[in-house]
Coordinates of C-alpha atoms and ligand atoms in Angstrom, one line a residue:
Chain A
M9 CA 3.0 162.5 -75.4
Y10 CA 3.6 165.4 -77.8
R11 CA 6.2 167.8 -78.6
I12 CA 7.0 171.2 -80.0
K13 CA 10.4 172.8 -81.0
K14 CA 11.1 175.7 -78.7
T15 CA 11.9 177.8 -81.4
D16 CA 7.9 177.7 -82.6
L17 CA 6.4 178.4 -79.0
N18 CA 5.7 181.8 -80.1
A19 CA 3.6 180.4 -83.1
L20 CA 2.0 178.0 -80.4
Y21 CA 1.0 180.9 -78.4
A22 CA -0.3 182.8 -81.4
A23 CA -2.4 180.0 -82.4
I24 CA -3.8 179.6 -78.3
A25 CA -4.3 183.6 -78.4
K26 CA -6.6 183.0 -81.5
T27 CA -9.3 181.6 -79.6
S28 CA -9.1 182.6 -75.9
G29 CA -7.1 184.5 -73.8
L30 CA -3.1 183.6 -72.7
F31 CA -1.8 184.2 -69.7
I32 CA 1.8 183.6 -69.1
P33 CA 5.2 184.4 -67.2
I34 CA 5.9 187.7 -68.7
R35 CA 8.8 189.7 -68.0
R36 CA 8.6 193.6 -67.8
A37 CA 10.0 196.0 -65.7
D38 CA 13.0 193.1 -65.0
E39 CA 10.2 191.3 -63.0
V40 CA 8.4 188.4 -64.4
N41 CA 4.8 187.5 -63.8
F42 CA 1.7 186.2 -65.4
A43 CA 0.0 188.6 -67.7
V44 CA -1.9 188.7 -70.7
W45 CA 0.3 187.5 -73.7
G46 CA 0.3 189.9 -76.8
E47 CA 2.7 189.5 -79.8
G48 CA 6.3 191.1 -78.8
K49 CA 6.2 190.2 -75.5
E50 CA 8.6 188.6 -73.6
V51 CA 7.8 185.0 -72.4
S52 CA 9.5 183.5 -69.9
L53 CA 9.1 180.4 -69.2
E54 CA 12.6 179.5 -67.7
T55 CA 12.0 181.7 -65.1
L56 CA 11.0 179.4 -61.6
K57 CA 8.9 181.9 -59.8
T58 CA 7.1 184.3 -60.9
V59 CA 7.2 187.3 -58.2
K60 CA 3.0 187.2 -57.6
S61 CA 1.4 183.6 -58.2
P62 CA -0.9 183.5 -60.9
K63 CA -3.8 182.9 -58.7
N64 CA -5.2 186.7 -60.2
A65 CA -6.2 184.4 -63.2
F66 CA -9.8 183.6 -61.3
F67 CA -9.1 185.6 -58.3
P68 CA -8.0 189.1 -59.2
Q69 CA -6.4 191.3 -56.7
T70 CA -9.9 193.8 -57.1
E71 CA -13.2 192.9 -58.7
N72 CA -16.3 194.9 -59.3
M73 CA -19.2 192.7 -57.6
M74 CA -22.5 194.7 -58.1
K75 CA -23.6 198.0 -58.2
F76 CA -26.0 200.2 -56.5
K77 CA -28.0 203.1 -57.9
T78 CA -30.0 205.2 -54.7
E79 CA -32.3 207.8 -55.2
G80 CA -33.9 209.2 -52.7
K81 CA -34.9 206.6 -50.1
S82 CA -35.1 204.1 -53.0
V83 CA -32.0 201.5 -53.8
E84 CA -31.9 199.2 -56.5
V85 CA -29.0 196.4 -57.3
V86 CA -27.6 196.2 -60.5
D87 CA -25.8 192.8 -61.7
I88 CA -23.0 194.1 -63.6
R89 CA -21.3 190.9 -64.3
T90 CA -21.2 189.7 -67.7
E91 CA -22.9 186.4 -69.3
D92 CA -20.1 184.6 -70.6
K93 CA -16.4 184.5 -69.4
R94 CA -14.1 184.2 -72.4
P95 CA -12.1 181.1 -72.0
F96 CA -8.9 181.7 -70.7
V97 CA -5.3 179.5 -71.2
V98 CA -3.2 179.7 -67.8
F99 CA 0.6 178.6 -69.2
G100 CA 3.3 177.3 -67.8
V101 CA 2.1 176.7 -63.8
K102 CA 4.5 175.5 -61.4
A103 CA 3.6 172.3 -59.9
C104 CA 3.2 174.3 -56.2
D105 CA 1.1 177.3 -57.6
V106 CA -1.2 173.8 -59.8
K107 CA -1.9 172.8 -56.3
A108 CA -2.8 176.3 -55.0
F109 CA -5.3 176.3 -57.3
E110 CA -7.1 173.3 -55.3
V111 CA -6.5 175.2 -52.2
L112 CA -8.4 178.0 -53.3
D113 CA -11.3 175.7 -55.0
R114 CA -11.9 173.9 -51.9
V115 CA -13.1 177.4 -49.9
F116 CA -14.7 179.2 -53.3
L117 CA -16.4 176.0 -55.0
A118 CA -17.6 175.1 -51.5
E119 CA -21.5 175.7 -50.7
P120 CA -22.7 178.3 -51.4
V121 CA -20.4 178.6 -54.1
D122 CA -18.9 182.2 -55.2
T123 CA -20.2 182.1 -58.9
F124 CA -17.5 185.0 -59.6
Y125 CA -14.8 182.6 -58.9
Q126 CA -16.4 179.7 -60.7
S127 CA -17.4 181.4 -63.5
R128 CA -13.5 182.3 -64.2
R129 CA -12.4 179.2 -62.8
N130 CA -14.1 177.5 -65.4
A131 CA -12.9 179.3 -68.1
I132 CA -9.6 178.6 -67.8
T133 CA -7.5 175.7 -68.9
V134 CA -4.5 175.5 -66.9
V135 CA -1.5 174.3 -69.0
S136 CA 1.3 173.7 -66.1
L137 CA 5.4 173.2 -66.5
A138 CA 7.4 170.7 -64.5
C139 CA 10.6 171.9 -62.7
S140 CA 13.8 170.9 -64.0
R141 CA 16.0 173.5 -61.7
P142 CA 14.3 173.6 -58.2
E143 CA 15.9 176.1 -56.0
E144 CA 17.0 176.2 -52.1
S145 CA 13.6 177.8 -51.0
C146 CA 11.4 175.4 -52.6
F147 CA 10.1 173.1 -50.4
C148 CA 6.9 171.6 -52.1
T149 CA 8.0 168.3 -51.7
A150 CA 7.4 168.8 -48.1
F151 CA 3.7 169.1 -48.8
G152 CA 3.9 165.5 -50.9
I153 CA 4.1 167.6 -54.2
D154 CA 6.0 166.3 -56.6
P155 CA 7.4 169.5 -59.4
T156 CA 8.7 166.9 -62.1
A157 CA 5.0 165.7 -63.1
P158 CA 2.7 168.8 -62.2
E159 CA -1.1 168.3 -62.0
G160 CA -3.2 170.5 -64.7
D161 CA -5.2 170.0 -67.6
V162 CA -2.1 169.7 -69.4
T163 CA 1.4 168.8 -68.5
T164 CA 4.2 170.3 -70.3
W165 CA 8.2 170.1 -69.9
L166 CA 10.9 172.2 -71.0
D167 CA 13.7 169.9 -72.4
G168 CA 16.7 170.4 -74.8
E169 CA 15.4 171.7 -77.8
Y170 CA 11.7 170.4 -77.3
L171 CA 8.8 171.6 -74.9
Y172 CA 7.1 168.4 -74.0
W173 CA 2.9 168.2 -74.1
R174 CA 0.7 165.6 -72.2
A175 CA -3.2 166.4 -71.7
N176 CA -4.1 165.0 -68.6
N177 CA -8.0 165.0 -69.2
Q178 CA -11.0 166.5 -71.6
K179 CA -10.3 170.1 -71.4
G180 CA -6.5 169.5 -71.9
E181 CA -7.3 166.9 -75.1
A182 CA -9.4 169.7 -76.2
L183 CA -7.4 172.2 -76.3
T184 CA -4.1 169.9 -78.1
E185 CA -6.8 169.0 -80.6
K186 CA -7.0 172.7 -81.6
L187 CA -3.0 173.0 -81.6
A188 CA -2.4 169.6 -83.5
S189 CA -1.0 170.7 -86.5
L190 CA 1.8 172.5 -84.4
L191 CA 2.2 169.5 -82.1
E192 CA 4.0 166.2 -83.1
K193 CA 3.5 162.5 -81.5
C194 CA 7.0 161.6 -79.5
G195 CA 7.9 159.1 -76.8
E196 CA 8.0 159.8 -73.4
E197 CA 12.0 158.9 -72.6
A198 CA 13.2 162.8 -72.4
V199 CA 10.6 163.8 -69.9
E200 CA 11.7 160.5 -67.8
A201 CA 15.2 161.2 -68.2
Q202 CA 14.6 164.9 -67.0
R203 CA 12.2 163.9 -63.8
S204 CA 14.9 161.4 -62.6
Q205 CA 17.7 163.9 -62.8
T206 CA 15.2 166.5 -61.1
K207 CA 14.1 163.9 -58.0
E208 CA 18.2 163.8 -57.2
I209 CA 18.1 167.2 -57.3
L210 CA 15.1 167.8 -55.1
K211 CA 16.6 165.2 -52.7
R212 CA 19.5 167.5 -52.2
L213 CA 17.6 170.3 -51.4
P214 CA 18.1 172.1 -47.9
L215 CA 14.1 172.3 -47.6
A216 CA 13.5 168.6 -48.0
A217 CA 13.6 167.2 -44.8
L218 CA 11.0 169.8 -43.2
D219 CA 9.0 167.5 -40.9
L220 CA 5.1 168.6 -41.0
S221 CA 3.8 165.8 -38.6
R222 CA 3.3 167.8 -35.5
F223 CA 1.2 170.3 -37.1
K224 CA -2.1 168.5 -36.9
E225 CA -5.7 169.1 -34.8
E226 CA -5.1 167.0 -32.0
N227 CA -2.1 169.7 -31.2
L228 CA -4.3 172.8 -32.3
N229 CA -4.3 174.2 -28.8
E230 CA -1.1 173.4 -28.0
L231 CA 0.9 174.7 -31.1
F232 CA -1.3 178.0 -31.0
N233 CA -0.2 178.5 -27.0
D234 CA 3.5 177.7 -27.7
P235 CA 5.2 180.7 -26.4
R236 CA 8.2 180.4 -29.5
W237 CA 5.5 182.3 -31.5
A238 CA 6.6 185.6 -29.5
E239 CA 10.1 185.1 -30.9
L240 CA 9.3 183.9 -34.4
S241 CA 7.1 186.7 -35.1
E242 CA 9.2 189.7 -33.1
A243 CA 10.5 191.2 -36.0
C244 CA 7.4 191.4 -38.6
L245 CA 5.9 194.7 -39.2
G246 CA 2.5 193.5 -40.7
C247 CA 3.5 194.9 -44.0
G248 CA 1.3 192.1 -45.6
A249 CA 4.0 191.1 -48.5
C250 CA 4.0 187.2 -47.6
T251 CA 0.2 187.1 -48.4
F252 CA -0.2 189.5 -51.5
V253 CA 2.6 187.2 -52.9
C254 CA 1.3 183.8 -51.7
P255 CA -0.6 181.6 -53.8
T256 CA -3.1 180.2 -51.5
C257 CA -3.9 183.3 -49.2
Q258 CA -7.3 183.5 -49.9
C259 CA -8.7 186.3 -47.6
F260 CA -10.7 189.3 -49.2
D261 CA -12.1 192.4 -48.0
I262 CA -15.7 193.7 -49.5
R263 CA -15.7 197.5 -49.8
D264 CA -18.0 200.2 -51.7
F265 CA -16.8 202.9 -53.9
K266 CA -19.1 205.9 -54.9
T267 CA -19.0 207.2 -58.7
N268 CA -21.1 209.1 -60.3
S269 CA -23.3 206.7 -61.4
G270 CA -23.6 205.0 -58.5
V271 CA -21.9 203.0 -55.9
I272 CA -19.8 199.8 -56.6
R273 CA -19.3 197.0 -54.1
Y274 CA -15.8 195.6 -55.1
R275 CA -14.0 193.0 -53.2
C276 CA -9.7 193.0 -52.9
W277 CA -7.4 191.3 -51.4
D278 CA -7.0 191.6 -47.8
S279 CA -4.3 190.2 -45.8
C280 CA -4.8 188.6 -42.1
M281 CA -1.3 190.6 -41.3
Y282 CA -2.9 193.7 -41.3
S283 CA -3.9 195.5 -37.7
D284 CA -7.6 196.7 -38.7
F285 CA -8.5 193.0 -40.5
T286 CA -10.1 191.9 -37.3
L287 CA -11.3 195.2 -36.0
M288 CA -14.5 195.7 -34.8
A289 CA -16.8 199.3 -33.8
H290 CA -16.2 197.7 -29.9
G291 CA -13.1 195.5 -30.2
N292 CA -10.4 193.7 -32.1
S293 CA -9.8 189.5 -31.2
R294 CA -6.4 190.0 -32.3
T295 CA -4.7 193.0 -31.0
T296 CA -1.1 192.1 -31.4
Q297 CA 1.2 191.2 -34.3
M298 CA 2.2 188.1 -32.7
Q299 CA -1.1 187.0 -33.1
R300 CA -1.6 187.9 -36.3
Y301 CA 1.5 186.2 -37.0
R302 CA 0.3 183.0 -35.7
Q303 CA -3.1 183.5 -37.4
R304 CA -1.7 183.1 -40.8
F305 CA 0.8 180.3 -40.1
M306 CA -1.9 178.1 -37.8
H307 CA -4.2 178.7 -40.8
K308 CA -2.0 177.4 -43.2
L309 CA -0.8 174.6 -41.0
V310 CA -3.2 173.5 -38.8
Y311 CA -7.0 175.3 -39.0
Y312 CA -7.6 174.8 -43.1
P313 CA -6.1 171.0 -43.2
A314 CA -8.5 170.4 -40.0
Q315 CA -11.2 171.5 -42.4
N316 CA -10.2 170.3 -45.5
G317 CA -9.1 166.1 -45.2
G318 CA -5.4 167.3 -43.9
L319 CA -4.5 169.4 -47.1
Y320 CA -2.1 172.1 -46.3
S321 CA -2.6 175.7 -47.0
C322 CA 0.8 175.8 -47.8
V323 CA 2.7 174.5 -51.2
G324 CA 6.0 175.5 -50.4
C325 CA 6.5 177.7 -53.4
G326 CA 9.2 179.8 -51.1
R327 CA 7.6 183.1 -52.0
C328 CA 7.4 184.4 -48.3
V329 CA 11.1 182.9 -48.0
N330 CA 12.0 185.2 -50.6
K331 CA 10.0 188.7 -50.0
C332 CA 10.1 189.0 -46.4
P333 CA 11.4 192.0 -46.3
Q334 CA 12.1 191.2 -42.5
N335 CA 13.6 187.5 -43.6
L336 CA 11.0 185.9 -41.7
N337 CA 8.8 183.1 -43.4
I338 CA 6.9 179.7 -42.8
V339 CA 9.9 177.6 -43.0
K340 CA 11.1 178.6 -40.0
V341 CA 7.9 178.2 -38.2
I342 CA 8.0 174.5 -39.4
K343 CA 11.2 174.1 -38.4
T344 CA 10.9 176.2 -34.6
L345 CA 7.4 174.5 -33.8
G346 CA 7.5 171.1 -35.8
G347 CA 11.3 170.1 -36.4
E348 CA 13.0 168.2 -38.9
K349 CA 13.3 164.8 -40.1
S350 CA 16.8 163.4 -39.1
Chain X
M7 CA -26.9 184.5 -64.2
N8 CA -26.5 182.2 -60.8
F9 CA -27.5 183.8 -57.5
D10 CA -24.3 184.7 -55.7
A11 CA -24.6 184.9 -52.1
L12 CA -22.8 187.6 -51.5
I13 CA -25.2 189.6 -53.9
P14 CA -28.2 191.2 -51.5
K15 CA -31.1 191.9 -52.3
I16 CA -33.6 195.2 -51.2
G17 CA -34.7 195.5 -48.2
V18 CA -37.6 198.4 -47.0
I19 CA -37.4 199.6 -43.3
T20 CA -41.2 200.0 -42.6
D21 CA -41.3 200.6 -38.9
I22 CA -38.3 201.9 -36.4
R23 CA -38.6 202.2 -32.8
K24 CA -36.5 203.6 -30.3
D25 CA -35.9 200.9 -27.4
T26 CA -33.2 202.9 -25.8
H27 CA -30.7 206.2 -25.9
D28 CA -28.5 204.1 -28.3
V29 CA -30.6 200.8 -29.5
K30 CA -33.2 201.3 -32.3
T31 CA -35.2 198.4 -33.5
F32 CA -35.7 198.2 -37.5
R33 CA -38.7 196.2 -39.0
V34 CA -37.9 195.2 -42.5
V35 CA -39.8 193.7 -45.4
G36 CA -38.4 192.9 -49.3
T37 CA -39.7 194.8 -52.0
D38 CA -42.5 192.7 -52.3
G39 CA -43.9 193.6 -48.6
K40 CA -43.3 190.0 -47.9
K41 CA -40.7 189.0 -45.2
P42 CA -37.2 189.1 -47.1
F43 CA -36.1 185.3 -46.7
E44 CA -36.5 182.6 -44.0
H45 CA -34.2 181.9 -41.2
L46 CA -33.9 179.7 -37.7
P47 CA -33.5 181.3 -34.3
G48 CA -30.0 182.6 -33.6
Q49 CA -28.9 182.8 -37.4
C50 CA -27.8 186.7 -38.7
A51 CA -28.8 188.7 -41.9
M52 CA -25.9 191.2 -43.4
L53 CA -27.8 194.9 -43.9
S54 CA -25.9 197.1 -45.9
V55 CA -25.9 200.9 -46.5
P56 CA -24.4 201.5 -50.2
G57 CA -21.7 203.6 -50.2
V58 CA -21.5 203.1 -46.2
G59 CA -20.8 199.2 -46.1
E60 CA -22.0 195.9 -44.8
A61 CA -22.7 194.9 -41.1
M62 CA -23.5 191.6 -39.6
F63 CA -26.7 191.9 -37.6
S64 CA -28.5 188.9 -35.3
I65 CA -32.3 188.7 -36.3
T66 CA -34.0 189.4 -33.5
S67 CA -37.8 188.3 -35.0
S68 CA -38.2 185.0 -34.7
P69 CA -39.0 183.0 -37.5
T70 CA -43.1 182.6 -36.2
N71 CA -43.3 185.8 -37.4
R72 CA -44.3 185.4 -40.9
E73 CA -44.6 189.0 -42.1
Y74 CA -41.6 191.0 -41.6
M75 CA -37.8 190.7 -39.8
E76 CA -36.7 193.0 -36.7
F77 CA -33.5 194.0 -35.8
S78 CA -32.4 195.3 -32.6
I79 CA -29.4 197.7 -33.6
K80 CA -26.9 199.6 -31.1
K81 CA -25.4 202.5 -32.5
C82 CA -21.8 201.9 -32.0
G83 CA -19.8 202.5 -35.9
C84 CA -20.4 203.7 -39.2
V85 CA -23.2 201.7 -40.6
T86 CA -24.9 201.8 -37.6
D87 CA -24.6 205.4 -37.2
V88 CA -25.8 205.5 -40.8
L89 CA -28.6 203.0 -39.9
H90 CA -30.0 205.3 -36.9
S91 CA -30.0 208.2 -39.0
M92 CA -32.9 206.5 -41.3
E93 CA -36.4 207.0 -41.5
V94 CA -39.4 204.6 -42.7
G95 CA -39.4 203.7 -46.4
Q96 CA -35.7 203.9 -46.5
Q97 CA -34.6 200.8 -49.1
I98 CA -31.3 198.6 -47.7
A99 CA -29.5 195.8 -49.0
I100 CA -29.9 192.8 -47.2
R101 CA -28.5 188.9 -47.6
G102 CA -28.7 185.8 -45.2
P103 CA -29.2 184.1 -43.5
Y104 CA -26.4 182.8 -42.3
G105 CA -24.8 180.8 -39.8
R106 CA -25.9 178.2 -36.9
N107 CA -28.8 178.4 -35.6
F108 CA -29.8 177.6 -31.8
P109 CA -31.1 173.9 -32.1
V110 CA -34.8 174.9 -31.3
E111 CA -36.2 171.4 -32.6
E112 CA -32.7 169.2 -31.6
E113 CA -32.0 170.2 -28.4
F114 CA -34.1 172.3 -26.6
K115 CA -37.5 170.4 -27.4
G116 CA -39.0 169.1 -24.1
K117 CA -36.3 171.2 -22.1
D118 CA -36.4 174.0 -19.3
L119 CA -34.7 176.6 -20.6
L120 CA -32.8 179.3 -18.9
F121 CA -32.0 182.6 -21.1
I122 CA -29.6 185.2 -19.9
A123 CA -29.3 187.8 -21.3
G124 CA -26.8 191.8 -20.9
G125 CA -27.5 194.8 -22.7
I126 CA -28.3 194.6 -26.6
G127 CA -27.4 190.6 -25.7
L128 CA -31.0 190.2 -25.6
A129 CA -31.6 190.8 -29.9
P130 CA -30.4 187.5 -30.7
L131 CA -32.2 185.8 -27.9
R132 CA -35.5 187.5 -28.7
S133 CA -35.8 185.4 -32.0
V134 CA -35.5 182.3 -29.8
I135 CA -37.3 183.2 -26.7
N136 CA -40.4 184.0 -29.3
Y137 CA -39.9 180.9 -30.9
V138 CA -40.3 178.7 -28.1
R139 CA -43.2 180.8 -27.2
H140 CA -45.0 180.1 -30.4
Y141 CA -44.4 176.2 -29.8
R142 CA -44.9 176.9 -25.9
A143 CA -46.2 173.4 -25.6
N144 CA -43.3 171.5 -26.6
Y145 CA -40.8 173.3 -23.8
G146 CA -40.6 172.9 -20.3
K147 CA -40.4 176.0 -17.9
I148 CA -38.9 179.2 -19.0
V149 CA -36.8 181.2 -17.1
I150 CA -35.3 184.5 -18.4
V151 CA -32.7 186.8 -16.7
Y152 CA -32.2 190.2 -18.3
G153 CA -30.0 192.8 -17.3
A154 CA -29.0 196.1 -18.5
R155 CA -27.1 199.6 -17.2
S156 CA -30.5 201.1 -16.6
K157 CA -34.1 200.9 -16.6
D158 CA -33.9 202.6 -19.9
D159 CA -31.5 200.4 -21.7
L160 CA -33.8 197.4 -21.3
V161 CA -34.5 196.6 -24.7
D162 CA -38.6 196.5 -25.8
I163 CA -39.4 196.4 -22.3
D164 CA -43.1 196.5 -23.4
E165 CA -42.9 193.3 -24.8
I166 CA -41.2 191.9 -21.9
K167 CA -44.2 193.3 -19.2
N168 CA -47.1 192.4 -21.7
E169 CA -46.1 189.3 -23.6
W170 CA -42.9 187.6 -21.2
M171 CA -44.3 187.7 -17.9
K172 CA -48.0 186.6 -18.8
E173 CA -46.7 183.7 -20.4
V174 CA -47.5 180.2 -18.9
N175 CA -45.0 178.7 -17.0
T176 CA -42.2 181.5 -17.2
E177 CA -40.6 183.6 -14.8
V178 CA -39.0 186.9 -15.9
Y179 CA -35.8 188.7 -13.9
L180 CA -34.8 192.0 -14.6
T181 CA -31.8 193.9 -13.3
I182 CA -30.3 197.2 -13.1
D183 CA -26.6 197.8 -12.5
R184 CA -27.0 200.6 -10.2
A185 CA -30.4 202.1 -8.3
Q186 CA -32.4 204.6 -10.0
E187 CA -35.3 206.2 -9.0
G188 CA -38.7 204.6 -10.2
W189 CA -37.1 201.2 -10.6
E190 CA -38.5 198.4 -7.9
G191 CA -36.9 195.9 -9.3
N192 CA -33.5 194.0 -8.9
V193 CA -30.4 196.0 -8.7
G194 CA -26.8 194.0 -9.5
F195 CA -25.0 192.6 -12.2
V196 CA -26.5 189.5 -14.1
P197 CA -23.7 187.0 -12.8
A198 CA -24.5 187.8 -9.2
Y199 CA -28.5 187.9 -9.7
V200 CA -28.4 184.5 -11.6
K201 CA -26.8 182.9 -8.3
E202 CA -29.3 184.6 -6.0
I203 CA -32.0 183.3 -8.0
G204 CA -31.4 179.8 -7.5
V205 CA -31.6 178.4 -10.8
D206 CA -31.7 174.5 -11.3
P207 CA -28.4 173.1 -13.0
S208 CA -31.0 170.7 -15.4
M209 CA -31.9 173.3 -17.6
T210 CA -30.3 174.0 -20.6
A211 CA -29.0 177.7 -20.6
V212 CA -28.4 180.4 -23.5
L213 CA -26.1 183.3 -22.8
C214 CA -25.9 186.4 -24.8
G215 CA -24.2 189.7 -23.6
P216 CA -21.0 191.4 -23.2
P217 CA -17.9 189.1 -23.0
V218 CA -17.3 189.8 -18.8
M219 CA -21.3 188.9 -18.2
I220 CA -21.0 185.8 -20.2
K221 CA -17.6 185.1 -18.4
F222 CA -19.2 185.3 -14.9
T223 CA -22.4 184.1 -15.6
L224 CA -20.6 180.9 -16.9
Q225 CA -18.4 180.2 -13.8
G226 CA -21.5 181.0 -11.7
L227 CA -23.2 178.6 -13.7
L228 CA -20.7 175.9 -13.5
E229 CA -20.7 176.4 -9.4
L230 CA -24.0 175.5 -9.6
G231 CA -23.7 172.5 -11.3
F232 CA -24.5 173.4 -15.1
E233 CA -22.5 171.4 -17.7
K234 CA -21.0 173.1 -20.2
S235 CA -22.6 171.3 -23.1
R236 CA -25.7 172.3 -22.1
V237 CA -24.9 176.1 -22.1
Y238 CA -25.0 178.0 -25.5
T239 CA -24.0 181.6 -26.3
T240 CA -23.1 183.3 -29.6
L241 CA -19.8 185.0 -30.5
E242 CA -19.5 188.2 -32.5
L243 CA -16.8 188.9 -34.9
R244 CA -15.9 190.9 -37.6
M245 CA -17.3 189.4 -40.6
K246 CA -17.2 190.4 -44.5
C247 CA -18.8 187.2 -46.4
G248 CA -20.6 185.7 -44.1
V249 CA -20.2 182.5 -46.0
G250 CA -16.6 181.1 -44.5
K251 CA -14.5 182.5 -47.7
C252 CA -12.8 186.1 -46.7
G253 CA -10.8 184.6 -43.8
R254 CA -12.1 187.7 -41.7
C255 CA -14.2 185.6 -38.9
N256 CA -11.4 182.7 -38.4
V257 CA -11.4 181.2 -34.8
G258 CA -9.2 178.0 -35.0
D259 CA -10.9 175.5 -37.5
K260 CA -14.2 177.4 -37.3
F261 CA -15.3 180.3 -39.3
V262 CA -18.0 182.1 -36.9
C263 CA -20.2 182.9 -39.5
K264 CA -20.4 179.6 -40.9
D265 CA -19.9 177.4 -37.7
G266 CA -21.3 179.7 -35.5
P267 CA -22.7 182.0 -34.2
V268 CA -24.2 179.7 -31.5
F269 CA -22.1 177.4 -30.0
R270 CA -22.0 175.2 -27.5
M271 CA -19.4 176.0 -24.2
D272 CA -18.0 172.8 -24.5
E273 CA -17.4 173.4 -27.9
L274 CA -15.5 177.3 -27.4
D275 CA -13.2 174.9 -25.2
E276 CA -11.7 173.4 -27.7
L277 CA -11.2 176.4 -29.7
P278 CA -8.0 178.7 -29.2
D279 CA -8.8 181.5 -27.1
E280 CA -9.0 184.3 -29.4
Y281 CA -12.6 185.6 -29.9
Ligands
SF4_424 S1 3.0 180.4 -47.5 FE1 5.0 180.9 -48.4 S2 5.7 179.0 -49.1 FE2 3.7 178.5 -48.5 S3 2.4 179.0 -50.4 FE3 2.6 180.5 -49.5 S4 3.9 181.9 -50.2 FE4 4.6 180.1 -50.7
SF4_425 S1 6.0 188.1 -42.4 FE1 7.4 189.5 -43.5 S2 6.3 189.7 -45.0 FE2 4.6 188.7 -43.8 S3 3.7 190.7 -42.8 FE3 5.7 190.3 -41.4 S4 7.2 191.5 -42.4 FE4 5.4 191.4 -44.3
FES426 S1 -17.2 186.7 -42.7 FE1 -15.8 185.8 -44.3 S2 -15.3 184.2 -43.5 FE2 -16.7 184.6 -41.6

């Protein structure tokens, strides 16, 4: 284990930014989000939850995929991807968001591999940050996530005057080596003390007792046909905010954009909450907001786990709990359909 | 740079046949004049018109056709409208093949096969019917029931009359919804006609067509004693990526683009009713 004084963190960021890009929570216009670091930017590692998740580090909100050149009857496909992706460090990722990377990996890296995602993902070193002050809307522990020791290539802890640093694998060690002159060796006592303190807080969180045991493949049709979806979804506006802030939502659209020098085909985030998501020329398989609302949560709690060895596609970050203008969220769904442990 | 499944190649339209007032069949090859890629019966391809968009179509031609691919396409939306206005020689973008095919080798071999199609539903079936005809000795009796709104809506009637009707150990039954001058065949809907013909419930059946047709035909087949585990169909949902990533075609724990479009009726029973 290593440590660095909080007051020296700026030097650490500068050192990282010398050889790679640095993506870190930055405060701008009173909102903290992951953004590219630069001298003078206000880093806010203490912020528990960035408004948007860091998934745009390798799954950007919009991404150009290719270009078509057309002339008369002929069409040419132009590959506009650049050969090598610049290495990037994503710094300060919380346990829930790190887990969400695995959820996305299983989709995009499954055969056939999505090489747009893969090239970015491979270029990224994840430096995670343990949570010491989880709040009421957090429920990552319901999904078996330990916020006091997040996964990632490097794990860090903020405690007292220091940031503590531990490399978890080769990628993490390589980064540690580069920063060796700024890091000092230390013991694990401070980190262990913080971890047990945080664990006490976690036990007292209001959502700690969510019961997920009913959300399994064998109950798929029973949950799908539950009449309570109607009341659960009644107030939903279909605004899609919950899907855009969610670290695991992965649905995208593919569209063409005409420019003066050809047609750009790009992809962009989409939302299963939108009424035209499944619209076809001759019909729509989900015509009501209830169906769309049900799709989002059934996918996270039942369909995705059924396809991925039981891994849920919700990491309990609580963003949709905080952001829904109608106060709807996955917690209400879990409580209503699943119940709580006594 | 690695090949990415989302990046299409160029296809050239080398022939366009007008089948009905709203269906045209497009013949497509790669820029090298060869078939764009290999496929299996029932699989689909994503065709795109740059600037307009992409849409998924079942590949109508049989894999045994070594020279080109064919797509029978009904005019019913942005991409299909533009395709219908195209001329021979036009290039488009094409990627695939996508999805699970009909189990022609694993399950259909040695069996008596019943094909039931309504309207444009013949498109995916044509691929498997012609595959089975190509390896005729490997399969038992073939019964084909095909219905359309009118006699002018039967797609590629020439092939049906000149080839399918002359095939050994093969029966072809055609029907149209309403009586029409110059039509001497059956008049009536597909589900009723299938029951009238009196098909043998030990056959393996494949149904393709509009949802209502599938629903009532299946009901009829079950009454005749068919088992759901030997009745196949194809699903059609909105698709974007074709490779199980964009989330668009998700039904229950399946993606139609990857786990379908071919499903057995007993598999569909397991899925939530949302397709
Ligand atoms: S569903 Fe809500 S709580 Fe779960 S990961 Fe997405 S935003 Fe977070
Ligand atoms: S659940 Fe809330 S945030 Fe999500 S689409 Fe509905 S109203 Fe918007
Ligand atoms: S079309 Fe994208 S998941 Fe099926």
